[in-house]
């Protein structure tokens, strides 16, 4: 009986120890990361904010950058760790709020913007790495008075439910149709696999994309 009890205790211990080691290891990594961030982001002597002229430059503390967003040069001061999404939503004045902060880990696509013609998750791109690159958000594709082709078909096919994921789908599809003007349904589905709709409005999203392609409005 005693042996059985000891064996059971050892089994429980073997299940517990690895998770505990992972937890302690995680705490250690987090602590090291915090210390590194504090070192990298320490204010520069004299309080002077350096200007970043090109992506890849070594920087520390706050840095002044210029982003080419929707055809306009937008100056903003950020920390090197600031994401493009946070820079646009929280640091620009007026803010660009089309890209949405949802998962903040590159899984839902709500923050999708077009960078150099390709859709990217702006929550995974550092603002300093977007310097010198052409950025387009849903605001730059069209306005309520002058929508682009994809935006028009989204309205016509009722492709929005709550609408929170819509900017990400519109930017993704707009960029894709520039590369493939006559896609099949399967190709549209594949192009949108990085975007998530919690309302489940996928059929109408795909219908809108195909309608935009068929009409040629995606090239407008």
PDB file of N, CA and C in Angstrom, residues 154 157-166 169 197-205:
ATOM      1  N   UNK A 154     -18.335  44.952 -51.192  1.00  0.00           N
ATOM      2  CA  UNK A 154     -18.608  44.557 -49.810  1.00  0.00           C
ATOM      3  C   UNK A 154     -19.951  45.118 -49.362  1.00  0.00           C
ATOM      4  N   UNK A 157     -22.863  43.293 -51.458  1.00  0.00           N
ATOM      5  CA  UNK A 157     -23.094  41.890 -51.086  1.00  0.00           C
ATOM      6  C   UNK A 157     -23.231  41.703 -49.578  1.00  0.00           C
ATOM      7  N   UNK A 158     -23.372  42.803 -48.864  1.00  0.00           N
ATOM      8  CA  UNK A 158     -23.563  42.736 -47.407  1.00  0.00           C
ATOM      9  C   UNK A 158     -22.515  41.842 -46.759  1.00  0.00           C
ATOM     10  N   UNK A 159     -21.245  42.112 -47.085  1.00  0.00           N
ATOM     11  CA  UNK A 159     -20.143  41.262 -46.621  1.00  0.00           C
ATOM     12  C   UNK A 159     -19.631  41.638 -45.237  1.00  0.00           C
ATOM     13  N   UNK A 160     -20.342  42.517 -44.552  1.00  0.00           N
ATOM     14  CA  UNK A 160     -19.943  42.890 -43.192  1.00  0.00           C
ATOM     15  C   UNK A 160     -21.032  42.458 -42.223  1.00  0.00           C
ATOM     16  N   UNK A 161     -20.615  41.972 -41.069  1.00  0.00           N
ATOM     17  CA  UNK A 161     -21.576  41.688 -40.017  1.00  0.00           C
ATOM     18  C   UNK A 161     -21.349  42.733 -38.937  1.00  0.00           C
ATOM     19  N   UNK A 162     -20.446  42.464 -38.002  1.00  0.00           N
ATOM     20  CA  UNK A 162     -20.127  43.508 -37.018  1.00  0.00           C
ATOM     21  C   UNK A 162     -19.200  44.545 -37.636  1.00  0.00           C
ATOM     22  N   UNK A 163     -18.447  44.148 -38.675  1.00  0.00           N
ATOM     23  CA  UNK A 163     -17.587  45.086 -39.381  1.00  0.00           C
ATOM     24  C   UNK A 163     -16.199  45.250 -38.814  1.00  0.00           C
ATOM     25  N   UNK A 164     -15.908  44.606 -37.687  1.00  0.00           N
ATOM     26  CA  UNK A 164     -14.614  44.821 -37.044  1.00  0.00           C
ATOM     27  C   UNK A 164     -13.469  44.237 -37.859  1.00  0.00           C
ATOM     28  N   UNK A 165     -13.712  43.109 -38.517  1.00  0.00           N
ATOM     29  CA  UNK A 165     -12.665  42.474 -39.319  1.00  0.00           C
ATOM     30  C   UNK A 165     -12.636  42.996 -40.744  1.00  0.00           C
ATOM     31  N   UNK A 166     -13.620  43.770 -41.135  1.00  0.00           N
ATOM     32  CA  UNK A 166     -13.782  44.190 -42.525  1.00  0.00           C
ATOM     33  C   UNK A 166     -12.568  44.924 -43.098  1.00  0.00           C
ATOM     34  N   UNK A 169     -10.001  42.401 -44.226  1.00  0.00           N
ATOM     35  CA  UNK A 169     -10.395  41.658 -45.423  1.00  0.00           C
ATOM     36  C   UNK A 169     -10.304  42.542 -46.667  1.00  0.00           C
ATOM     37  N   UNK A 197     -12.946  35.933 -39.324  1.00  0.00           N
ATOM     38  CA  UNK A 197     -14.219  36.616 -39.084  1.00  0.00           C
ATOM     39  C   UNK A 197     -14.990  35.859 -38.014  1.00  0.00           C
ATOM     40  N   UNK A 198     -15.148  36.480 -36.881  1.00  0.00           N
ATOM     41  CA  UNK A 198     -15.856  35.821 -35.775  1.00  0.00           C
ATOM     42  C   UNK A 198     -17.354  35.698 -36.042  1.00  0.00           C
ATOM     43  N   UNK A 199     -17.872  36.511 -36.951  1.00  0.00           N
ATOM     44  CA  UNK A 199     -19.293  36.437 -37.284  1.00  0.00           C
ATOM     45  C   UNK A 199     -19.585  35.352 -38.316  1.00  0.00           C
ATOM     46  N   UNK A 200     -18.533  34.828 -38.946  1.00  0.00           N
ATOM     47  CA  UNK A 200     -18.717  33.760 -39.928  1.00  0.00           C
ATOM     48  C   UNK A 200     -19.307  34.230 -41.241  1.00  0.00           C
ATOM     49  N   UNK A 201     -18.961  35.437 -41.673  1.00  0.00           N
ATOM     50  CA  UNK A 201     -19.537  36.005 -42.897  1.00  0.00           C
ATOM     51  C   UNK A 201     -18.713  35.660 -44.133  1.00  0.00           C
ATOM     52  N   UNK A 202     -17.961  34.585 -44.088  1.00  0.00           N
ATOM     53  CA  UNK A 202     -17.060  34.229 -45.178  1.00  0.00           C
ATOM     54  C   UNK A 202     -17.737  34.099 -46.543  1.00  0.00           C
ATOM     55  N   UNK A 203     -18.898  33.438 -46.677  1.00  0.00           N
ATOM     56  CA  UNK A 203     -19.497  33.289 -48.013  1.00  0.00           C
ATOM     57  C   UNK A 203     -19.719  34.621 -48.710  1.00  0.00           C
ATOM     58  N   UNK A 204     -20.191  35.608 -47.972  1.00  0.00           N
ATOM     59  CA  UNK A 204     -20.453  36.905 -48.591  1.00  0.00           C
ATOM     60  C   UNK A 204     -19.160  37.685 -48.846  1.00  0.00           C
ATOM     61  N   UNK A 205     -18.183  37.472 -48.009  1.00  0.00           N
ATOM     62  CA  UNK A 205     -16.868  38.088 -48.256  1.00  0.00           C
ATOM     63  C   UNK A 205     -16.302  37.563 -49.569  1.00  0.00           C
TER      64      UNK A 205
END
